[in-house]
PDB file of C-alpha atoms in Angstrom:
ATOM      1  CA  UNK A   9       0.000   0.000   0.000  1.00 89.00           C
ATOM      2  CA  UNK A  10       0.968   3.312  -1.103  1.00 91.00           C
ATOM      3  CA  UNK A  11      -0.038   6.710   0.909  1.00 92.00           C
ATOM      4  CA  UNK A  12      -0.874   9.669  -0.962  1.00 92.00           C
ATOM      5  CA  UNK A  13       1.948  11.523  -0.582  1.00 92.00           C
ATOM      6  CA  UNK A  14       4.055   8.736  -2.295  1.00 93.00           C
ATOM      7  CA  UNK A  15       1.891   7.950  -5.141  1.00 92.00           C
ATOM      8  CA  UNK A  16       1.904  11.942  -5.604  1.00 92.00           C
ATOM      9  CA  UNK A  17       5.582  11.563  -5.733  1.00 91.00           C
ATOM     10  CA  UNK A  18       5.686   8.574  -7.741  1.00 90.00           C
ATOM     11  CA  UNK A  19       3.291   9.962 -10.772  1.00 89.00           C
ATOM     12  CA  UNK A  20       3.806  13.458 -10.367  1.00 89.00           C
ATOM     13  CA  UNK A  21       0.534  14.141  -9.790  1.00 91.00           C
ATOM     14  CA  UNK A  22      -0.626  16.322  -7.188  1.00 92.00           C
ATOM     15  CA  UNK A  23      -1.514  15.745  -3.813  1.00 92.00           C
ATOM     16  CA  UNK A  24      -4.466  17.924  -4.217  1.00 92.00           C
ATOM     17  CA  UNK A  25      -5.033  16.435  -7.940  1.00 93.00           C
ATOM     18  CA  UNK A  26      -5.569  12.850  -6.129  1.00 93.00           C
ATOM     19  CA  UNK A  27      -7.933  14.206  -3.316  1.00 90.00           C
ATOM     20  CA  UNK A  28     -10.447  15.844  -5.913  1.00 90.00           C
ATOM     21  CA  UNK A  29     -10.203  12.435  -8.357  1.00 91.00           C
ATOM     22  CA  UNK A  30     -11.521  10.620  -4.942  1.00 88.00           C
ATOM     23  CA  UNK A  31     -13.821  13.362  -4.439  1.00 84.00           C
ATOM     24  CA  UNK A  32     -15.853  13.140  -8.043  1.00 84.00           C
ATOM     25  CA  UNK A  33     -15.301   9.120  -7.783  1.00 84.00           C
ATOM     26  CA  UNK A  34     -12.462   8.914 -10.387  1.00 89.00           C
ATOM     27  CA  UNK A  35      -9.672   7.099  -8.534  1.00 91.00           C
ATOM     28  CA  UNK A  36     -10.550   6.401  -4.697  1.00 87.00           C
ATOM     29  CA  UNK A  37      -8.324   4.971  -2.550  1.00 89.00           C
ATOM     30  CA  UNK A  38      -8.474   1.184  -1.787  1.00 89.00           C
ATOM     31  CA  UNK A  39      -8.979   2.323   1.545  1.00 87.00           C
ATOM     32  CA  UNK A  40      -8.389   4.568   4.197  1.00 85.00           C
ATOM     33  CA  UNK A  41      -6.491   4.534   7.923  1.00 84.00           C
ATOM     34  CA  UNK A  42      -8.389   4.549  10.859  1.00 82.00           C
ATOM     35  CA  UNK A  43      -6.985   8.116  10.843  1.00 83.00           C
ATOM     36  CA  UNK A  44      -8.547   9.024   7.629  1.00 82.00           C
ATOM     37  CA  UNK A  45      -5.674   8.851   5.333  1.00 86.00           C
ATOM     38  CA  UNK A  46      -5.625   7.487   1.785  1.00 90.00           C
ATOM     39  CA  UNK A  47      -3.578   4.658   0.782  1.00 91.00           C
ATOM     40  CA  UNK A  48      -3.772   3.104  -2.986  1.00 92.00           C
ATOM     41  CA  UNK A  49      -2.657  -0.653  -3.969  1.00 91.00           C
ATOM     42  CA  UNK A  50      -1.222  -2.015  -7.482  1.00 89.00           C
ATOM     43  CA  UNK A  51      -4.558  -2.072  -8.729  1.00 88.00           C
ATOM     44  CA  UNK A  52      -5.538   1.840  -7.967  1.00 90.00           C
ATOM     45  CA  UNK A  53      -1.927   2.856  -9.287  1.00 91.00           C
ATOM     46  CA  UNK A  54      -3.368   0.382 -12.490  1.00 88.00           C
ATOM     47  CA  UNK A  55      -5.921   2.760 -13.072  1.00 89.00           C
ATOM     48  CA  UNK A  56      -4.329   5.865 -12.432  1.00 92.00           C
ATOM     49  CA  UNK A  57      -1.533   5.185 -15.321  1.00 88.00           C
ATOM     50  CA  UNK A  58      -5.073   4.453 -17.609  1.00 87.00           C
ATOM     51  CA  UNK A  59      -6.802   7.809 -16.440  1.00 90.00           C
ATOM     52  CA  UNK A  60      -3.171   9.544 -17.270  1.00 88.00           C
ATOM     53  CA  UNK A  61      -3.609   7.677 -20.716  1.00 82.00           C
ATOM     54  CA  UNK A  62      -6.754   9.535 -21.292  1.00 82.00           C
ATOM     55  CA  UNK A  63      -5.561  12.665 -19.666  1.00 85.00           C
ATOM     56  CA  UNK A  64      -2.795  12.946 -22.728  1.00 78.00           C
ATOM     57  CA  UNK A  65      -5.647  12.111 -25.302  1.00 73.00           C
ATOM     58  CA  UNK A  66      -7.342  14.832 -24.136  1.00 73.00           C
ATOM     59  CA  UNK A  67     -10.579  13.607 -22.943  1.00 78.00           C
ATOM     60  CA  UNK A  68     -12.808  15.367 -19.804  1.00 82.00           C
ATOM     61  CA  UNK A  69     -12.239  13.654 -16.392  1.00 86.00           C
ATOM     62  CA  UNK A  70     -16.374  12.911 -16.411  1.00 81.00           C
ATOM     63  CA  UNK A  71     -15.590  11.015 -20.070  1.00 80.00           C
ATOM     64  CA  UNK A  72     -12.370   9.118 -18.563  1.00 85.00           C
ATOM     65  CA  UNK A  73     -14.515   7.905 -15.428  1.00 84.00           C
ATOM     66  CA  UNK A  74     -17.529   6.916 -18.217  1.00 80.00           C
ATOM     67  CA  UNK A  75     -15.174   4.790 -20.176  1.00 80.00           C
ATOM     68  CA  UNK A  76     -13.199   3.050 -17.191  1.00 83.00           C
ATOM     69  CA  UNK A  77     -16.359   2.271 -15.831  1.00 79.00           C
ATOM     70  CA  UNK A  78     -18.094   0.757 -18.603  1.00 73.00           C
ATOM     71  CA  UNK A  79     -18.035  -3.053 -19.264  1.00 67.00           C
ATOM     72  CA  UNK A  80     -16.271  -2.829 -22.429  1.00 68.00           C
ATOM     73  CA  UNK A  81     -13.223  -1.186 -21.360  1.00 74.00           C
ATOM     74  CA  UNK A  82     -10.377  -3.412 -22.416  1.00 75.00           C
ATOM     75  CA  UNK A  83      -7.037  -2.057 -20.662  1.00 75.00           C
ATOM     76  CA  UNK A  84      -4.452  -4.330 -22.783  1.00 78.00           C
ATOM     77  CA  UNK A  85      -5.820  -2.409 -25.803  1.00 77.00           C
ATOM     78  CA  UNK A  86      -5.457   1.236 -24.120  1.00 76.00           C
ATOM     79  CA  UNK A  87      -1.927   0.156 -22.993  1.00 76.00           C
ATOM     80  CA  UNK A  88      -1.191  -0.242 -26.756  1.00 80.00           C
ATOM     81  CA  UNK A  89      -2.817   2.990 -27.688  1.00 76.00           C
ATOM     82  CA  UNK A  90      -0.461   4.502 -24.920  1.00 74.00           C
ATOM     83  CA  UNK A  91       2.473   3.229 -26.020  1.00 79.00           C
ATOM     84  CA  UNK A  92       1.432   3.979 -29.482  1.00 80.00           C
ATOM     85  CA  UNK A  93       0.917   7.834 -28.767  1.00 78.00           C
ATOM     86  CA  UNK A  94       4.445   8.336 -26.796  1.00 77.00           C
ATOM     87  CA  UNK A  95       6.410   6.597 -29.886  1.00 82.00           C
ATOM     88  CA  UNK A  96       4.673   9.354 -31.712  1.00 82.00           C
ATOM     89  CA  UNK A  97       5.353  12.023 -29.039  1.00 78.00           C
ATOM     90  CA  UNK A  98       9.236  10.610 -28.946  1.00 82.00           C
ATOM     91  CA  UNK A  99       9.723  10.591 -32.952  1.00 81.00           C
ATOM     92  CA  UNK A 100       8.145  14.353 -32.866  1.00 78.00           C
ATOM     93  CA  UNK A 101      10.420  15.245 -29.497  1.00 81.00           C
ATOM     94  CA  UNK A 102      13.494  13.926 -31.180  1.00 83.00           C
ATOM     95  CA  UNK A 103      13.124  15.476 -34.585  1.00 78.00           C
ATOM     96  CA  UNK A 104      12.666  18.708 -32.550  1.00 79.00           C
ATOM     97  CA  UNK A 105      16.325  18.324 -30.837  1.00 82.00           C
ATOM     98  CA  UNK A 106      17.878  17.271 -34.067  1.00 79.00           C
ATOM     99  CA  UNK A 107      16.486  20.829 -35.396  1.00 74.00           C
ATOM    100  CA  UNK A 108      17.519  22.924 -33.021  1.00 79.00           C
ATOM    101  CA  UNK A 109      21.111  21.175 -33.177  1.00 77.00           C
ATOM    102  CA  UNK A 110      21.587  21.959 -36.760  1.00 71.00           C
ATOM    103  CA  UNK A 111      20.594  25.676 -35.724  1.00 71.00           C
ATOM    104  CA  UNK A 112      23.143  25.645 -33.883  1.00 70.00           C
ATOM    105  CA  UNK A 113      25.942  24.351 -35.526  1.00 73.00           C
ATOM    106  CA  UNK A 114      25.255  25.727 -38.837  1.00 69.00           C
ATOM    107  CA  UNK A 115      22.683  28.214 -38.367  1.00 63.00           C
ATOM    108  CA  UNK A 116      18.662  28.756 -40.581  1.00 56.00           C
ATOM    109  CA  UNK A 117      19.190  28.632 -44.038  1.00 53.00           C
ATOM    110  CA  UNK A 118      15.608  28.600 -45.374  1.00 52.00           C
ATOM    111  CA  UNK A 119      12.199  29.060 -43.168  1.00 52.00           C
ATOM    112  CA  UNK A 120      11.405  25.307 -42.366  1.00 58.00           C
ATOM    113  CA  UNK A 121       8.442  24.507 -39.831  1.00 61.00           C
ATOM    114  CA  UNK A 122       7.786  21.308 -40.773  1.00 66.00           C
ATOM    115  CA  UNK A 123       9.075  20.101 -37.589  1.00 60.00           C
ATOM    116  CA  UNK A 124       6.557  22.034 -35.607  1.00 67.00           C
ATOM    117  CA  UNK A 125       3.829  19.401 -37.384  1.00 73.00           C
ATOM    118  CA  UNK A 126       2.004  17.659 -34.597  1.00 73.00           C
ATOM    119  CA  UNK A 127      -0.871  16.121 -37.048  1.00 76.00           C
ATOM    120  CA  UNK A 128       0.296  12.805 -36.672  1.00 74.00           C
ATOM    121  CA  UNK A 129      -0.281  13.045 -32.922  1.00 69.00           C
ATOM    122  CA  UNK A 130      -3.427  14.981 -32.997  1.00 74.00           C
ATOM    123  CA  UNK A 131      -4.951  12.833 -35.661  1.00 75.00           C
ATOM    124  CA  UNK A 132      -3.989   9.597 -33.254  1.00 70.00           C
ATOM    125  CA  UNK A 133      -5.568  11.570 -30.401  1.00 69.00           C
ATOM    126  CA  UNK A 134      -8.892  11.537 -32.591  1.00 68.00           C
ATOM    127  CA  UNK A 135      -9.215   8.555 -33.685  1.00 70.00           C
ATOM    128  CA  UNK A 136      -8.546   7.215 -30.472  1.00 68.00           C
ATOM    129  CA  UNK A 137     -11.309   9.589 -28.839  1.00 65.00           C
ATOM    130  CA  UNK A 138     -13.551   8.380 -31.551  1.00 63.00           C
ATOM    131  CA  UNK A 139     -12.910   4.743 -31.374  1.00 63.00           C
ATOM    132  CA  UNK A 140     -13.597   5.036 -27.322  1.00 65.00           C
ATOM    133  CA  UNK A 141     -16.429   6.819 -27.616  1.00 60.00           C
ATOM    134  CA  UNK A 142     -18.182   5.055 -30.404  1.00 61.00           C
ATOM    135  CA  UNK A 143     -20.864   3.296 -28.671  1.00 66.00           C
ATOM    136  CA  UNK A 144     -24.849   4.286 -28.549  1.00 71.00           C
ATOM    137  CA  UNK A 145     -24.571   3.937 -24.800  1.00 71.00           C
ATOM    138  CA  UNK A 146     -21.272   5.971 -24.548  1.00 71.00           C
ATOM    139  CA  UNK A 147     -22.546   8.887 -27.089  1.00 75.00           C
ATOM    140  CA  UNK A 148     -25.924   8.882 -24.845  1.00 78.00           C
ATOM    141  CA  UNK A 149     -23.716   9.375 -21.500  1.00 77.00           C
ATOM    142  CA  UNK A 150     -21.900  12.339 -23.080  1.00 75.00           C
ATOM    143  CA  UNK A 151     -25.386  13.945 -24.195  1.00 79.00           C
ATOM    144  CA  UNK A 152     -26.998  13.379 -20.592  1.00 81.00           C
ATOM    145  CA  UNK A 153     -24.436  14.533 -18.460  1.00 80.00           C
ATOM    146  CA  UNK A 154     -22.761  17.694 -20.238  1.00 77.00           C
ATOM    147  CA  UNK A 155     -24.915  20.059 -18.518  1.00 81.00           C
ATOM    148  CA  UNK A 156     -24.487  18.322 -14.993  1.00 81.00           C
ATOM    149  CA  UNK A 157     -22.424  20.010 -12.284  1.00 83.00           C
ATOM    150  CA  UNK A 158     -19.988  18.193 -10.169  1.00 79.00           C
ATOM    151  CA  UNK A 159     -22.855  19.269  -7.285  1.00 84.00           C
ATOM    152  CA  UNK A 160     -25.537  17.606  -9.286  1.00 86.00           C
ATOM    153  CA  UNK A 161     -23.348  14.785  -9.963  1.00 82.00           C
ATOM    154  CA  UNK A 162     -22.537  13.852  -6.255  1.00 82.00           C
ATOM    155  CA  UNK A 163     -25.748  14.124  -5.527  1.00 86.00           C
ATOM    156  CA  UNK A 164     -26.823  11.667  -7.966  1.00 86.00           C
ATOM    157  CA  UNK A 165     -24.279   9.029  -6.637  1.00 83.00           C
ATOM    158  CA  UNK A 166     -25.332   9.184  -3.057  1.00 86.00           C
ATOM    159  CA  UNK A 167     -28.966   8.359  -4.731  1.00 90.00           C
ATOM    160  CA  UNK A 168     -27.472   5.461  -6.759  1.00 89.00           C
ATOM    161  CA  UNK A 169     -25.823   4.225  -3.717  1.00 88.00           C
ATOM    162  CA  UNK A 170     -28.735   4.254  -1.192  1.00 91.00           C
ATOM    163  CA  UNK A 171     -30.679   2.105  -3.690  1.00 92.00           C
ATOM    164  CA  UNK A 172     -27.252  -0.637  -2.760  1.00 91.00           C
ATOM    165  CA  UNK A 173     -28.220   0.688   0.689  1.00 92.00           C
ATOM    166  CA  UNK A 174     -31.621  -1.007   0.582  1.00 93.00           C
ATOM    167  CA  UNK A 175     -30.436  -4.116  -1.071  1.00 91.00           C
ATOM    168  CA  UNK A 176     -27.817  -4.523   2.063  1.00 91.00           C
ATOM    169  CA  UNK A 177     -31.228  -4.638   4.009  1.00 93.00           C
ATOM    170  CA  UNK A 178     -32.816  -7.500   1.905  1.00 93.00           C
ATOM    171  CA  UNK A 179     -29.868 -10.079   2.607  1.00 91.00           C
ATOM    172  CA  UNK A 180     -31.887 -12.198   4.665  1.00 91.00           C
ATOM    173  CA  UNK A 181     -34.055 -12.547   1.614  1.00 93.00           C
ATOM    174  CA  UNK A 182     -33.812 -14.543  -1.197  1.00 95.00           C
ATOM    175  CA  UNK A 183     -32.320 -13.006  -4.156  1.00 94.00           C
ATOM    176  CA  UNK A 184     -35.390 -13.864  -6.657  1.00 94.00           C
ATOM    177  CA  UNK A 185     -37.584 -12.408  -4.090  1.00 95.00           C
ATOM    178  CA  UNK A 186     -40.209  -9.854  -5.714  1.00 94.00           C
ATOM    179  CA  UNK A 187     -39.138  -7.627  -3.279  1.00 95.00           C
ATOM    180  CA  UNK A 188     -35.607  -7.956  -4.297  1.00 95.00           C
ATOM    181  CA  UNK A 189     -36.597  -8.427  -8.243  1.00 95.00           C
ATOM    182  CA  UNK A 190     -38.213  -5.031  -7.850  1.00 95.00           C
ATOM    183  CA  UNK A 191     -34.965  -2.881  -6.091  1.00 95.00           C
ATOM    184  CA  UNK A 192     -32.909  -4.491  -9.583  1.00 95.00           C
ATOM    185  CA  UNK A 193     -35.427  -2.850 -11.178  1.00 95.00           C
ATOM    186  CA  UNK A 194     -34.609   0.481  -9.629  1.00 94.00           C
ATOM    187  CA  UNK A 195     -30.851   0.182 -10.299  1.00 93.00           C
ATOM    188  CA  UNK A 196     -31.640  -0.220 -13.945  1.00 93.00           C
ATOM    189  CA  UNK A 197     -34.480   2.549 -14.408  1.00 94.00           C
ATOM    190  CA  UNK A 198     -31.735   4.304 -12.453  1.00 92.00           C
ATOM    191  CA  UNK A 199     -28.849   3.987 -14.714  1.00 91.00           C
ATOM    192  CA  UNK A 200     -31.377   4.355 -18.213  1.00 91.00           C
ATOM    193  CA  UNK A 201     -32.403   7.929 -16.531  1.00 91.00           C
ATOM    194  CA  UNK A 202     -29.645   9.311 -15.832  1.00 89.00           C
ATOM    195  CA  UNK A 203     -26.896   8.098 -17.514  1.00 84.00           C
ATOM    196  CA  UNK A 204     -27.618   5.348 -20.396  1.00 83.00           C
ATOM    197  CA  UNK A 205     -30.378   2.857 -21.822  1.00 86.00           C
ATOM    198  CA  UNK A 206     -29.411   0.140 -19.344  1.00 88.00           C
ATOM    199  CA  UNK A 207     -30.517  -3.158 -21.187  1.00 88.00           C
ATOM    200  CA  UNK A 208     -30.708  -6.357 -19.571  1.00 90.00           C
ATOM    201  CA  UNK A 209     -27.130  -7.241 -21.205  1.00 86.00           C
ATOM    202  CA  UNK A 210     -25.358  -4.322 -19.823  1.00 84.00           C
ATOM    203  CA  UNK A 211     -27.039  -4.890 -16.775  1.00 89.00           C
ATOM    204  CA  UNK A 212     -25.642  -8.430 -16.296  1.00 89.00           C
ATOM    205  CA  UNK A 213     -22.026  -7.308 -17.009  1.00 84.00           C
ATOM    206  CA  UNK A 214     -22.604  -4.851 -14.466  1.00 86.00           C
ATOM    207  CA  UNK A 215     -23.873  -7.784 -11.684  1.00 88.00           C
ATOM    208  CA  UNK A 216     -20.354  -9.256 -12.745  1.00 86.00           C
ATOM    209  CA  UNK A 217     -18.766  -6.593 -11.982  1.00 82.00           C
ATOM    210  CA  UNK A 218     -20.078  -5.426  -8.991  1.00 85.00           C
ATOM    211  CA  UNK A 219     -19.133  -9.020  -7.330  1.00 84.00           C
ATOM    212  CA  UNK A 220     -15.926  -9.189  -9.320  1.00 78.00           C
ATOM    213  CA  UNK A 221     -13.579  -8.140  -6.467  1.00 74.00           C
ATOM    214  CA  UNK A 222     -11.467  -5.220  -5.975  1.00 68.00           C
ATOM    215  CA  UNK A 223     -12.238  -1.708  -5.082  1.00 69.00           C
ATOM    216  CA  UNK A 224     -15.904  -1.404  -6.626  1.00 74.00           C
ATOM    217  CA  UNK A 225     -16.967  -4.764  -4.536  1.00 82.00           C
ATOM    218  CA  UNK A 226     -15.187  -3.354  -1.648  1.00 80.00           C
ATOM    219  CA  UNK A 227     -16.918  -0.165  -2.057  1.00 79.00           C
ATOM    220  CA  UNK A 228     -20.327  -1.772  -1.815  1.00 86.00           C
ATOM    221  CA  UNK A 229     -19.296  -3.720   0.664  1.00 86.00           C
ATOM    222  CA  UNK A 230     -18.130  -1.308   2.861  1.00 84.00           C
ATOM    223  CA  UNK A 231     -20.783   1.118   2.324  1.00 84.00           C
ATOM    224  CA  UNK A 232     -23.641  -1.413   2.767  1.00 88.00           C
ATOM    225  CA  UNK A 233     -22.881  -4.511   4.660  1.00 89.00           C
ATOM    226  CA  UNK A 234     -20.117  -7.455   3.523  1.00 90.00           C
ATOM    227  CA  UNK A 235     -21.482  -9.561   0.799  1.00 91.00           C
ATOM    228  CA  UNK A 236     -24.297  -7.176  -0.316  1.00 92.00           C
ATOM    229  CA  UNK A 237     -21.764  -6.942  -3.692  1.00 90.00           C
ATOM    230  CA  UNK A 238     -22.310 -10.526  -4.221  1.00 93.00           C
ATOM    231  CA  UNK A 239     -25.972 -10.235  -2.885  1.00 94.00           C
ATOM    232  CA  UNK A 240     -26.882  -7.413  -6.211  1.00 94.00           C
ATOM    233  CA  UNK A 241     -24.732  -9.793  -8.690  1.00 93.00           C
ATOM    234  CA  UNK A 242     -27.195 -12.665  -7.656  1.00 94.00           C
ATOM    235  CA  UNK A 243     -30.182 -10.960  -8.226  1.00 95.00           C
ATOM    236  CA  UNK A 244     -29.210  -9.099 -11.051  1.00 95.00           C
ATOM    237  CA  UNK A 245     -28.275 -12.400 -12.340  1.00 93.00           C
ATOM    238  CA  UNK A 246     -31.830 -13.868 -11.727  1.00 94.00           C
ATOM    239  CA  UNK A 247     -33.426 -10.162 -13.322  1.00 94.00           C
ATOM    240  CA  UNK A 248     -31.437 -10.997 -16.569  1.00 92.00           C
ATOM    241  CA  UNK A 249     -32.477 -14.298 -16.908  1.00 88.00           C
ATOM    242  CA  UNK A 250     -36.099 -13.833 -16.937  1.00 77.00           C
TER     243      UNK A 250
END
């Protein structure tokens, strides 16, 4: 485990940088000290180098949390779209130097600015914005929430959470209860109002995912009882099926 301070010092990102990503949900901590402070394991620093991927293609924070929340984000391929981009920022850094070497030694004999040219980058940057964001459920996200303040966006995920607040009160209940059939219902008329058309098959991945491990079952978890993660997943499970 990592404190703040020394994954601040490892990235290079700010101190104050990592405390507002917690704050809007981007990158929280895998947990805190009984004292309050943040510490972050392999897996948080995992999705911190992604976010920074994102951060260099240019996209909003609110689009970067979007995407490394959805079901279909595939990490090995934005690894390769990372490395991709710095060979491209490299090739245009080095050509750069090798310029202003030859001003040097032998001084500007015509006007040359070719070496200025940062298409190649910015046209990678595109299509790499494009190809993340070119899903129906993705494109709807973008269209619901670009009015939203961060305000209006907190308070929406204290809602959302509350409704995995009432399913850490059904536990005793069994998971293709109408009672608890009815509260999946919720989370999914949730998520279609406010941030995409939830359909049953993007609901299921989502059941996977909130039982999968890691920080968003320990979130649940810790926020509405042990095992209500795994409690959701079941009944979501059941929902789908139907």
């Amino acid at each position: 485990m990592m404190t703040v301070k020394e994954v601040s010092k490892l990235t290079g990102v700010s101190v104050r940088t990592l405390q507002y990503y917690d704050k809007i949900g981007l990158l929280q901590p895998t947990k805190y000290t009984d004292s309050g402070y943040r510490l972050y394991d392999d897996t948080a620093l995992e999705r911190l180098q992604q976010i920074l991927l994102f951060r260099e293609l240019e996209f909003p924070l609110k689009e970067i949390k979007a995407i490394l929340d959805s079901t279909n984000f595939d990490g090995k391929k934005a690894l390769s779209q990372q490395i991709e981009l710095l060979e491209l920022k490299k090739q245009h850094l080095e050509n750069l130097i090798n310029f202003a070497r030859e001003i040097k030694m032998i001084g500007v004999r015509a006007v040359d600015f070719t070496v200025f040219d940062r298409s190649k980058i910015d046209e990678y940057a595109k299509r790499t914005r494009e190809q993340w964001g070119n899903t129906d459920a993705y494109k709807e996200f973008v269209e619901k929430t670009k009015d939203r303040t961060q305000e209006e966006d907190d308070r929406l995920a204290e809602e959302f959470m509350e409704l995995f607040v009432e399913f850490g009160t059904m536990k005793n209940e069994s998971p293709d209860s109408e009672r608890v059939q009815l509260q999946v219902k919720k989370i999914q008329d949730y998520i279609t109002e406010h941030l995409y058309t939830c359909t049953d098959t993007i609901l299921a991945s989502l059941g996977k995912m909130y039982a999968g491990g890691g920080e968003l079952t320990d979130n649940i978890d810790k926020s509405c009882g042990s095992g209500t993660a795994e409690f959701v997943s079941q009944a979501i499970k059941i929902y789908c099926k139907k």
